[in-house]
Amino acid sequence: MSTTTSARRAFDTLIAERGLGFGGDYNPEQWPAEVWREDVALMREAGVNLVTVGVFSWAVIEPVPGAREWAWLDEVLDLLHAGGIAVDLATPVASPPPWLGIRHPETLPVDRDGVRLIAGSRNQFSPASRVYREHAAALTRDLAERYAQHPAVRMWHVGNEYGQIDHGDEAAREFRRWLRDRYGTIAALNEAWGTAFWSQRYAEFEEILPPRRMPYLVNPTQSLDFRRYSSDQLEDCYRELRDVIRAAGATQPITTNFMGFHALTDYWSWAGEVDVVSDDQYPDPASADSPASIALVQDLMRSLGGGRSWVLMEQAISATSWREHNLPKSPLRARRDSLQAVARGADAVCYFQWRQARAGAERFHSAMLPHAGADSDVFRGVVQQGEDLRRLAPVAGAGIQAEVAILFDWPSWWAGEEPARPTERLSTLTELGRWYRELWRRGVAADLVSPASDLSRYRVVLVPHSYIVRPSTATALRDAVGSGAQIVVGAFSGVADENAHVLTGRSPVLLRELLGVSGEEWGAVPDSGSALVFDESWAAGRDVEAPGASILAERLRVDGADVLARHADGDLAGVPVLTRHGVGDGTAWYLGAIVDDGSLSALIGDVLGTAGINSALGGRAEMLPDGLEAVRRGDVLFLLNHSDRHIDIDIDIAEGGTRVDLLTGEKTDRTVGIAPGDVRALTERRTW
Ligand code: GLA
């Protein structure tokens, strides 16, 4: 058994022993020792069973170079262990002490304008700096050797939210090394970067720099490769420390906290390196869309882990303090956010942070134990959540079955958002979110897939916007349609190859045969939009008011596909927008413009219906009442009411069975009522 497999098993064992994980970042070094006992007592009262310790404690452990101040940490770990609270021990490498940057300025990152960043905040390290890496590794080695066998330590947390970028000289050297590995020769690099354009040809690798401040537009492939390199460099930082922890004899699972769709880290590449996927999530209480948007992130986390359960490592119990205007969350909302994560595959829900800071930049960021203390609605809400999570223990480890896949790829996102495109208004994440929302509103489960994923088990594959489509992805999509799947490809997909070079010929070059449609020009749509008309047979029964296209449209011609909608007037009058091409038992749909929500909804509804996809409620994937989220994890049906109205919904109950709400212990009828903001977790039981 490989270490990763056994370490993953150790995580599952922890959850099996203690129930779903519940807790948060715990920073005892910011408080006098007298407070620690009260912390442990209140954690126990709240049912906290997992805390992350030491994330920002480097300067406390190593106040001067080479020092090791362990006494406080020994005491904290012993106290937590005595209290039955498991520790996710952090390598405190995200914020080096000021002395490191003073003595070794090359450890500090340099931004694209050549400004070297200084200590006094956090994250002031260059992932490329050898000296930083040596200091971080030495500290991690000593930490792991000291605590690998400590009974409190059940998990390791490397760094914090890896997402730093550096444009300095050491980064330049590392970037060149990375480019040599990728291309071998400078001629190959010149070819890949298209340096014949604007006289950018390089004679040797030594001439290459990271993209820094330049007079005008940057070479898009240079930018793309710098993003790839930066993600790989950070991943290497993580891997180096993970291996140091293992070498010290630690057998616990090792993780680092991801940040959803984070722009600097290609998590498809990282995911195989962590024993358990964990993520930090801060849905904005001010945004009505946040339940669907965060569900998408949660489905990404489950998908990154190959369907296994994941850890919600950080969230806010009430307000954050880093937004311009920070709305608090009610305890009801905070509870629903936590239960939503569990519904979507989390086996632990944790917060930033346990005790609210009284000093420092995050003094107004909410915490499980607020400034006001335990006599507060926030803390009473925390205690309630501890109770809820105990009741949900039966879902631990259970998975979610999805028959719908959505393609998402970091390099494609990066390349697709380089400047100087037909329009800068087209956003990969916005399109992804809009398409996903149509599934979410119908209670349809979906996996996120990468270009390398196996698509053969999906009945529907959605490609909302993938600027790069590789030949292997085109083959996988063709095979999926060949085996009967519905695939839907959105506008401006399959435009470029892996080097971000535009493919020549009628577009999308690698998919046009499969789609039975091809285009010759993409153009921005005027601000007034472009009205659409549906084909009569398709429009029947679809109630879309004023269908229209905006942002971007393509001049298309059908080559075998049926036309379901066309532009109604203007320059593109009569040009197809939505097409459907039957191929064997499957269908390839194409959307040659960014269309309004109603049209998109009609399209996705039709695709799901054609594929016979069911909702979590059991029947056909119909639209759920507004604000209701339905997801089935294992044999538990979660119903979350994100609205401020009472919702009644009919559910499937097998003959002779009944459904019991794990959260209340009550039996339900076929019609289930869900109060505003409430959550039901219904499990099926046979009564005979
Ligand atoms: C991130 C960090 C935490 C804290 C929170 C505040 O998640 O990892 O240290 O700064 O943000 O929301």
XYZ file of C-alpha atoms and ligand atoms in Angstrom:
700
model
C 0.000 0.000 0.000
C 1.490 3.375 -0.978
C 1.823 6.071 1.672
C -0.837 8.130 -0.018
C -3.364 5.325 0.121
C -2.611 4.557 3.739
C -2.590 8.269 4.616
C -5.980 8.706 2.973
C -7.181 5.734 4.963
C -5.885 7.428 8.110
C -8.125 10.409 7.315
C -11.146 8.152 6.828
C -10.301 6.410 10.110
C -10.148 9.742 11.925
C -13.612 10.648 10.656
C -14.966 7.188 11.424
C -13.651 7.477 14.992
C -14.667 11.062 15.721
C -17.546 11.770 13.338
C -17.495 14.581 10.798
C -14.646 16.992 11.462
C -15.582 20.336 12.990
C -13.295 23.152 14.022
C -11.047 25.827 12.644
C -7.705 27.579 12.603
C -6.427 27.901 16.132
C -3.731 30.498 16.770
C -2.902 30.163 20.485
C 0.423 31.977 20.019
C -1.611 35.186 19.712
C -3.009 34.739 23.228
C -1.644 34.315 26.752
C -1.445 30.742 28.020
C -4.293 31.327 30.528
C -6.705 31.546 27.600
C -5.783 28.122 26.184
C -7.645 26.155 28.854
C -10.782 28.172 28.275
C -10.352 27.561 24.540
C -10.259 23.802 24.990
C -13.249 23.840 27.350
C -15.327 25.897 24.893
C -14.214 23.766 21.959
C -15.504 20.740 23.810
C -18.776 22.483 24.533
C -19.167 23.206 20.815
C -18.246 19.716 19.679
C -15.053 20.916 18.006
C -12.897 17.904 17.199
C -10.308 19.198 14.687
C -8.162 22.347 14.755
C -5.359 23.619 12.561
C -2.508 24.831 14.716
C 0.470 27.034 13.990
C -0.208 28.328 10.468
C 1.455 31.681 11.164
C 3.794 30.763 14.012
C 7.213 30.814 12.298
C 8.425 33.956 14.100
C 7.305 32.510 17.446
C 9.097 29.207 16.900
C 12.207 30.755 15.343
C 12.431 34.312 16.742
C 16.103 34.468 15.760
C 17.784 32.363 13.073
C 18.190 28.756 14.134
C 16.176 29.042 17.402
C 13.462 26.477 18.166
C 10.854 27.540 20.726
C 8.726 24.458 21.170
C 7.539 24.729 24.764
C 4.296 26.591 23.936
C 3.452 24.158 21.140
C 4.171 21.128 23.348
C 1.728 22.493 25.888
C -0.957 23.369 23.341
C -0.834 19.956 21.670
C -0.988 18.176 25.035
C -3.954 20.293 26.121
C -5.826 19.651 22.891
C -5.101 15.955 23.064
C -6.306 15.767 26.635
C -9.488 17.490 25.426
C -10.015 14.889 22.690
C -9.388 17.410 19.907
C -7.399 16.251 16.888
C -4.749 18.547 15.443
C -4.041 19.387 11.836
C -0.493 20.618 12.378
C 0.623 23.354 10.007
C 4.090 24.011 8.657
C 4.303 27.738 9.453
C 5.988 28.673 6.197
C 3.481 31.109 4.644
C 4.766 34.066 6.622
C 8.529 34.076 7.282
C 9.816 36.234 10.147
C 11.089 39.713 9.246
C 14.711 38.665 9.868
C 14.644 36.309 6.872
C 13.936 39.101 4.404
C 16.356 41.498 6.104
C 19.226 39.009 6.007
C 18.316 37.478 2.670
C 16.463 40.030 0.539
C 16.417 37.536 -2.321
C 13.782 35.534 -0.390
C 11.312 38.403 -0.882
C 9.056 38.375 -3.940
C 9.288 40.968 -6.698
C 6.163 42.131 -8.503
C 5.885 42.684 -12.255
C 6.947 46.323 -11.843
C 10.191 45.266 -10.176
C 9.094 46.271 -6.672
C 10.428 44.018 -3.913
C 7.724 43.354 -1.282
C 8.640 43.582 2.385
C 7.685 41.982 5.705
C 4.918 43.418 7.877
C 2.046 41.584 6.223
C 2.281 37.907 5.185
C 3.177 35.751 2.157
C 6.409 37.707 1.626
C 8.396 34.881 0.113
C 9.515 33.927 -3.334
C 8.604 30.328 -4.182
C 11.750 30.246 -6.348
C 14.131 31.343 -3.604
C 16.587 28.601 -2.642
C 17.316 30.286 0.694
C 13.611 30.571 1.570
C 13.080 26.941 0.591
C 16.038 25.767 2.710
C 14.806 27.640 5.784
C 11.244 26.413 5.293
C 12.450 22.821 4.861
C 14.742 22.959 7.924
C 11.913 24.242 10.122
C 9.470 21.693 8.717
C 11.936 18.859 9.293
C 12.408 19.797 12.954
C 8.653 20.275 13.440
C 7.839 16.925 11.862
C 10.586 15.077 13.760
C 9.306 16.502 17.009
C 5.594 15.906 16.477
C 5.195 13.077 13.944
C 4.373 10.660 16.747
C 2.409 13.063 18.930
C -1.000 11.473 19.501
C -2.839 14.779 18.978
C -1.505 15.167 15.439
C -3.867 13.492 12.976
C -3.222 15.560 9.874
C -0.597 17.910 8.387
C -1.299 21.215 6.718
C 1.505 22.454 4.454
C 1.801 26.226 3.976
C -1.343 28.264 3.592
C -3.254 29.065 0.423
C -0.281 28.666 -1.935
C -0.796 31.447 -4.459
C 2.316 33.615 -4.499
C 3.923 34.895 -7.643
C 7.402 36.273 -8.178
C 8.939 38.055 -11.164
C 12.425 38.517 -9.671
C 15.844 37.331 -10.822
C 15.739 33.966 -9.097
C 12.303 33.365 -10.572
C 13.775 34.254 -13.973
C 16.447 31.571 -13.545
C 13.851 29.001 -12.472
C 11.510 29.972 -15.304
C 14.339 29.364 -17.797
C 15.060 25.964 -16.252
C 11.360 25.108 -16.545
C 11.323 26.249 -20.198
C 14.420 24.173 -20.990
C 12.633 21.121 -19.565
C 9.527 21.856 -21.577
C 11.080 22.733 -24.928
C 14.631 21.320 -24.955
C 15.912 23.820 -27.503
C 15.544 27.543 -27.967
C 14.312 26.864 -31.508
C 11.396 24.860 -30.128
C 10.599 27.651 -27.694
C 10.690 30.260 -30.466
C 8.282 28.150 -32.441
C 5.931 27.617 -29.501
C 5.947 31.279 -28.531
C 5.526 32.488 -32.103
C 8.447 34.866 -31.653
C 8.620 35.706 -35.358
C 5.862 38.146 -34.394
C 7.120 41.634 -33.393
C 10.777 40.586 -33.606
C 10.734 38.673 -30.312
C 13.104 35.896 -31.366
C 15.446 34.637 -28.604
C 18.977 33.461 -29.368
C 19.384 31.596 -26.048
C 17.438 30.775 -22.900
C 19.526 33.286 -20.915
C 17.721 36.132 -22.691
C 14.301 35.136 -21.387
C 12.628 36.964 -18.499
C 9.327 36.523 -16.695
C 6.660 38.854 -18.048
C 7.534 42.128 -16.288
C 6.377 45.636 -17.119
C 6.569 45.999 -20.929
C 5.721 48.862 -23.286
C 2.722 47.135 -24.850
C 0.921 43.772 -25.073
C 2.830 40.758 -23.760
C 3.428 37.664 -25.890
C 0.396 35.511 -24.922
C 2.341 32.231 -24.913
C 5.040 33.736 -22.710
C 2.279 34.732 -20.279
C 0.657 31.318 -20.476
C 3.945 29.516 -19.832
C 4.754 31.826 -16.930
C 1.435 30.880 -15.358
C 2.150 27.206 -15.932
C 5.621 27.615 -14.459
C 4.303 29.594 -11.439
C 1.740 26.920 -10.612
C 4.390 24.189 -10.968
C 6.872 26.111 -8.824
C 4.332 26.470 -5.999
C 3.389 22.833 -6.325
C 7.064 21.985 -5.980
C 7.257 24.046 -2.755
C 4.338 22.045 -1.396
C 5.774 18.695 -2.515
C 9.186 19.413 -1.034
C 7.723 20.022 2.438
C 5.311 17.119 2.161
C 8.268 14.834 1.456
C 10.198 16.294 4.399
C 7.235 15.484 6.675
C 7.052 11.932 5.350
C 10.811 11.460 5.674
C 10.455 12.353 9.371
C 8.242 9.295 9.773
C 4.809 10.966 9.754
C 2.029 8.669 8.563
C -0.870 11.099 8.895
C -2.649 12.522 5.823
C -0.992 15.630 4.374
C -2.910 18.429 2.709
C -2.753 22.098 1.804
C -5.725 24.418 1.573
C -6.868 25.142 -1.997
C -8.790 28.267 -2.969
C -11.531 27.109 -5.323
C -11.027 28.303 -8.895
C -7.809 30.051 -7.991
C -6.108 31.758 -10.904
C -2.488 30.909 -10.032
C -2.710 27.196 -9.317
C -3.752 24.427 -11.680
C -5.398 22.131 -9.147
C -5.857 19.319 -11.635
C -2.102 19.019 -11.429
C -1.937 19.494 -7.640
C -4.793 17.183 -6.689
C -2.800 13.956 -6.958
C -0.224 15.317 -4.517
C -2.507 15.766 -1.498
C -3.874 12.883 0.560
C -7.126 14.748 1.146
C -8.370 17.696 -0.891
C -9.115 20.704 1.285
C -10.433 24.102 0.373
C -11.181 27.582 1.741
C -14.581 29.005 0.808
C -15.996 32.445 1.447
C -19.348 32.775 -0.330
C -20.420 36.398 -0.288
C -23.585 36.764 1.817
C -24.384 39.864 -0.240
C -24.703 37.845 -3.458
C -27.948 36.042 -4.233
C -25.991 33.688 -6.501
C -23.546 32.568 -3.870
C -25.246 29.225 -2.997
C -24.973 28.059 -6.620
C -21.483 29.497 -7.078
C -20.149 27.814 -3.986
C -21.841 24.532 -4.931
C -19.792 24.650 -8.135
C -16.587 25.062 -6.118
C -17.641 22.199 -3.846
C -18.273 19.957 -6.838
C -14.822 20.905 -8.122
C -13.281 19.801 -4.807
C -15.081 16.483 -4.901
C -14.014 16.007 -8.507
C -10.383 16.910 -7.810
C -10.331 14.138 -5.226
C -11.726 11.613 -7.690
C -15.118 11.650 -5.932
C -13.717 11.162 -2.410
C -14.796 13.312 0.495
C -12.923 16.547 1.100
C -12.319 19.059 3.885
C -13.786 22.541 4.084
C -10.692 23.953 5.752
C -11.763 27.569 6.139
C -14.923 29.635 5.897
C -16.320 32.587 7.854
C -18.887 32.102 10.590
C -20.155 35.649 9.988
C -18.441 38.589 8.245
C -15.079 38.560 6.524
C -12.965 41.699 6.820
C -11.267 41.732 3.433
C -14.251 42.767 1.309
C -14.960 46.417 0.794
C -18.267 46.057 2.647
C -18.554 42.983 4.880
C -22.064 41.694 5.518
C -22.423 39.484 8.578
C -24.060 36.057 8.233
C -26.875 34.991 10.475
C -26.234 31.798 12.465
C -28.904 30.204 10.239
C -26.976 31.120 7.106
C -23.679 29.963 8.622
C -25.289 26.620 9.486
C -26.675 26.237 5.988
C -23.273 27.017 4.456
C -21.665 24.271 6.535
C -24.400 21.747 5.811
C -24.207 22.577 2.110
C -20.539 21.567 2.145
C -21.436 18.285 3.855
C -24.232 17.697 1.349
C -21.678 18.155 -1.429
C -19.106 15.742 -0.070
C -17.202 17.402 2.779
C -16.308 15.167 5.714
C -15.057 18.093 7.798
C -16.128 21.717 8.076
C -13.784 24.201 9.655
C -13.529 27.938 10.023
C -11.085 30.736 9.924
C -10.779 30.986 12.888
C -11.516 29.696 16.382
C -11.000 32.846 18.497
C -11.446 36.291 16.967
C -8.189 38.286 16.912
C -8.064 41.491 18.916
C -4.964 42.771 17.129
C -3.664 42.653 13.606
C -5.171 43.095 10.171
C -7.973 40.567 10.752
C -9.310 41.984 14.032
C -12.765 42.500 12.491
C -12.931 39.104 10.754
C -15.539 36.951 12.467
C -14.550 33.831 14.385
C -16.286 30.925 16.113
C -15.622 32.581 19.449
C -16.195 36.294 18.842
C -14.857 39.285 20.799
C -18.139 39.222 22.719
C -17.305 35.729 24.006
C -19.427 32.624 24.482
C -22.526 34.626 25.432
C -23.280 35.453 21.814
C -25.569 34.254 19.052
C -22.508 33.419 16.971
C -21.163 31.000 19.569
C -24.600 29.517 20.243
C -24.807 28.923 16.470
C -21.446 27.172 16.604
C -22.679 24.872 19.365
C -25.764 24.099 17.264
C -23.566 23.234 14.288
C -21.504 20.858 16.405
C -24.756 19.074 17.263
C -25.932 19.028 13.624
C -22.656 17.566 12.447
C -22.807 14.826 15.062
C -26.212 13.866 13.702
C -24.914 13.789 10.148
C -22.117 11.325 10.958
C -23.808 8.559 8.880
C -22.972 10.389 5.625
C -19.210 10.290 6.259
C -17.352 8.838 3.313
C -20.446 8.649 1.091
C -20.119 9.806 -2.522
C -22.309 11.591 -5.062
C -23.242 9.950 -8.349
C -23.121 12.244 -11.370
C -24.049 11.503 -14.964
C -23.217 14.993 -16.164
C -19.667 16.268 -16.669
C -18.478 19.844 -17.142
C -15.087 20.476 -18.707
C -12.832 22.950 -16.977
C -9.146 23.478 -17.581
C -6.759 26.010 -16.059
C -4.433 26.598 -19.076
C -7.495 27.066 -21.251
C -8.865 29.628 -18.789
C -5.508 31.407 -18.666
C -4.984 31.472 -22.426
C -8.606 32.398 -23.046
C -8.343 35.532 -20.916
C -5.188 37.034 -22.327
C -5.868 40.565 -23.537
C -6.468 41.498 -27.185
C -9.343 39.139 -27.970
C -12.530 39.880 -29.906
C -13.997 40.920 -26.555
C -12.679 41.120 -23.032
C -16.218 40.659 -21.726
C -16.164 36.906 -22.259
C -15.222 35.259 -18.985
C -14.542 31.545 -18.625
C -15.702 31.441 -15.015
C -18.840 33.454 -15.695
C -19.871 31.061 -18.464
C -18.978 28.036 -16.362
C -21.092 29.450 -13.530
C -24.074 30.213 -15.777
C -24.141 26.713 -17.268
C -23.613 25.049 -13.906
C -26.435 27.074 -12.382
C -28.878 25.457 -14.792
C -27.949 22.055 -13.346
C -28.030 23.313 -9.773
C -31.518 24.809 -10.220
C -32.742 21.380 -11.317
C -30.996 19.373 -8.601
C -28.747 17.643 -11.128
C -25.387 16.372 -9.883
C -22.312 17.125 -11.977
C -18.617 16.314 -11.911
C -16.013 18.753 -13.112
C -13.642 17.047 -15.545
C -10.233 17.959 -16.928
C -9.115 17.487 -20.539
C -7.403 14.280 -19.409
C -10.496 12.792 -17.703
C -12.269 9.675 -18.863
C -15.623 10.841 -20.261
C -17.015 7.419 -21.053
C -19.311 7.158 -18.030
C -21.185 10.421 -18.599
C -24.457 10.813 -20.455
C -24.047 14.550 -20.796
C -20.786 16.465 -21.276
C -20.897 20.271 -21.154
C -18.110 22.467 -22.532
C -19.276 25.989 -21.619
C -16.138 27.693 -22.894
C -12.816 26.008 -23.505
C -10.509 28.220 -25.529
C -7.974 25.430 -25.932
C -9.128 22.027 -27.117
C -6.385 19.444 -27.609
C -6.661 16.639 -30.145
C -7.019 14.110 -27.303
C -9.972 16.062 -25.857
C -11.597 16.249 -29.282
C -11.237 12.473 -29.559
C -12.729 11.935 -26.097
C -15.714 14.145 -26.998
C -16.183 12.290 -30.282
C -16.052 8.948 -28.448
C -18.555 10.183 -25.868
C -21.050 11.108 -28.595
C -20.283 7.786 -30.311
C -21.355 5.960 -27.179
C -24.598 7.873 -26.977
C -23.795 10.971 -24.889
C -25.173 14.455 -25.405
C -22.325 16.948 -25.654
C -22.840 20.700 -25.693
C -20.079 23.044 -26.802
C -20.249 26.768 -26.039
C -19.010 29.759 -27.989
C -15.340 30.475 -28.607
C -14.298 26.916 -27.734
C -11.606 24.944 -29.519
C -10.089 28.147 -30.830
C -6.456 27.464 -30.004
C -3.877 24.736 -29.465
C -1.789 24.140 -26.333
C 0.564 26.972 -27.242
C -2.420 29.307 -27.494
C -1.915 29.555 -31.277
C -5.156 29.982 -33.155
C -6.042 26.915 -35.215
C -6.562 27.777 -38.858
C -9.494 26.677 -40.969
C -13.213 26.903 -40.284
C -13.782 26.702 -36.540
C -13.870 24.912 -34.203
C -11.277 23.089 -36.256
C -11.061 19.874 -34.258
C -14.779 19.635 -33.502
C -16.573 20.987 -36.562
C -17.206 17.577 -38.129
C -18.654 16.250 -34.909
C -20.799 19.369 -34.465
C -21.902 19.509 -38.101
C -21.411 23.253 -38.087
C -18.483 25.590 -38.676
C -17.665 29.263 -38.372
C -15.431 31.786 -40.037
C -15.339 34.823 -37.770
C -16.026 35.680 -34.150
C -17.186 39.161 -33.418
C -18.201 41.242 -30.444
C -21.959 41.829 -30.255
C -23.067 45.482 -30.013
C -24.236 46.626 -26.583
C -27.817 46.600 -27.857
C -27.544 42.771 -28.214
C -28.714 40.583 -31.074
C -32.280 39.241 -31.084
C -32.736 35.526 -31.768
C -35.553 33.461 -33.245
C -36.059 29.859 -32.312
C -36.931 27.267 -34.874
C -40.680 26.702 -34.495
C -40.551 23.032 -33.653
C -37.951 23.643 -30.962
C -39.599 26.766 -29.589
C -42.858 24.955 -28.920
C -43.354 24.624 -25.202
C -40.341 26.789 -24.387
C -41.275 30.002 -22.802
C -38.286 32.243 -23.408
C -39.013 35.930 -23.412
C -37.040 37.974 -25.937
C -34.209 35.527 -26.634
C -30.988 37.315 -27.440
C -27.237 37.068 -27.837
C -24.672 39.378 -26.313
C -20.910 39.701 -25.864
C -19.734 37.422 -28.689
C -21.225 35.700 -31.732
C -19.801 33.647 -34.536
C -20.589 33.740 -38.242
C -21.696 30.109 -38.620
C -22.755 27.801 -41.423
C -24.365 24.437 -40.850
C -22.706 21.425 -42.401
C -25.260 18.788 -41.490
C -26.586 19.982 -38.116
C -30.187 21.118 -37.476
C -30.612 24.794 -36.720
C -32.609 25.478 -33.548
C -32.087 29.236 -33.324
C -30.819 32.028 -35.590
C -29.976 35.688 -35.310
C -33.135 37.646 -36.111
C -31.720 40.824 -37.623
C -28.696 43.000 -38.153
C -25.538 41.864 -39.882
C -25.949 38.303 -38.721
C -29.654 37.986 -39.663
C -30.403 34.358 -40.486
C -27.034 33.085 -39.221
C -27.396 29.993 -36.974
C -26.758 30.343 -33.260
C -27.864 27.044 -31.775
C -27.444 23.776 -33.619
C -27.964 20.060 -32.957
C -26.206 17.258 -34.775
C -27.289 13.666 -34.254
C -24.340 11.280 -34.534
C -25.206 7.601 -33.987
C -27.035 7.390 -30.643
C -25.544 10.623 -29.379
C -25.934 14.292 -30.145
C -23.466 17.157 -30.498
C -24.983 20.580 -29.734
C -23.281 23.885 -30.466
C -23.948 27.360 -29.250
C -22.273 29.952 -31.464
C -22.912 32.974 -29.231
C -23.304 33.973 -25.602
C -27.057 33.736 -25.151
C -29.441 35.057 -22.505
C -30.238 33.036 -19.364
C -33.669 31.934 -20.615
C -32.301 30.485 -23.853
C -29.443 28.800 -22.047
C -31.888 27.319 -19.574
C -34.130 26.030 -22.384
C -31.123 24.445 -24.073
C -29.775 22.723 -20.978
C -33.258 21.606 -19.960
C -33.706 20.011 -23.383
C -30.314 18.310 -23.274
C -30.984 16.845 -19.816
C -34.412 15.681 -20.933
C -33.005 14.066 -24.094
C -30.377 12.251 -22.018
C -32.979 11.169 -19.435
C -31.092 12.711 -16.516
C -32.889 12.634 -13.162
C -32.761 15.193 -10.417
C -31.778 14.379 -6.844
C -35.502 14.135 -6.111
C -35.731 11.071 -8.294
C -37.866 12.185 -11.250
C -37.043 14.102 -14.416
C -34.756 17.067 -13.994
C -37.429 19.781 -13.750
C -36.800 23.245 -12.372
C -36.942 23.236 -8.530
C -38.689 25.995 -6.606
C -36.501 29.125 -6.539
C -33.790 28.907 -3.905
C -34.147 25.180 -3.251
C -31.011 23.081 -3.559
C -31.350 19.308 -3.770
C -28.424 16.935 -3.665
C -28.162 13.260 -2.889
C -25.077 12.108 -0.992
C -25.020 8.337 -0.556
C -28.583 7.489 0.448
C -29.243 10.852 2.077
C -31.273 13.451 0.223
C -30.252 16.954 1.283
C -32.754 19.750 0.720
C -31.504 23.253 1.437
C -33.825 26.223 1.404
C -31.727 29.251 0.429
C -34.821 31.434 0.065
C -36.771 33.418 2.614
C -40.005 31.559 1.808
C -41.327 28.278 3.146
C -40.983 25.568 0.458
C -43.043 22.392 0.143
C -41.719 19.722 -2.161
C -42.811 16.206 -3.088
C -40.190 13.519 -2.808
C -39.927 9.846 -3.739
C -40.580 7.381 -0.985
C -40.139 3.712 -1.783
C -43.144 1.549 -1.110
C -43.090 0.334 2.450
C -40.412 2.867 3.324
C -40.235 6.130 5.107
C -37.818 9.006 5.182
C -36.271 10.219 8.381
C -34.559 13.566 8.813
C -31.131 12.898 10.301
C -31.053 16.443 11.663
C -34.282 16.176 13.667
C -34.997 12.456 13.889
C -38.495 13.124 12.505
C -40.243 11.000 9.886
C -41.491 12.852 6.850
C -44.441 12.500 4.538
C -44.225 12.476 0.795
C -44.552 16.249 0.932
C -41.680 17.798 2.806
C -41.831 21.347 4.140
C -38.600 23.274 4.503
C -38.618 26.477 6.508
C -36.769 29.536 5.148
C -33.028 28.989 5.559
C -33.491 25.446 6.861
C -31.932 22.165 5.757
C -33.326 18.647 5.638
C -31.169 15.517 5.431
C -33.557 12.708 4.589
C -32.509 9.130 4.725
C -34.558 6.262 3.441
C -35.617 3.548 5.853
C -37.626 0.433 5.208
C -40.316 -0.059 7.773
C -41.331 -3.611 7.141
C -7.694 32.966 4.189
C -6.462 32.686 5.020
C -6.687 32.936 6.486
C -7.450 34.208 6.715
C -8.744 34.145 5.949
C -9.617 35.354 6.134
O -8.531 31.907 4.080
O -5.973 31.388 4.832
O -5.422 32.983 7.123
O -6.687 35.292 6.282
O -8.454 34.054 4.576
O -10.810 35.238 5.418
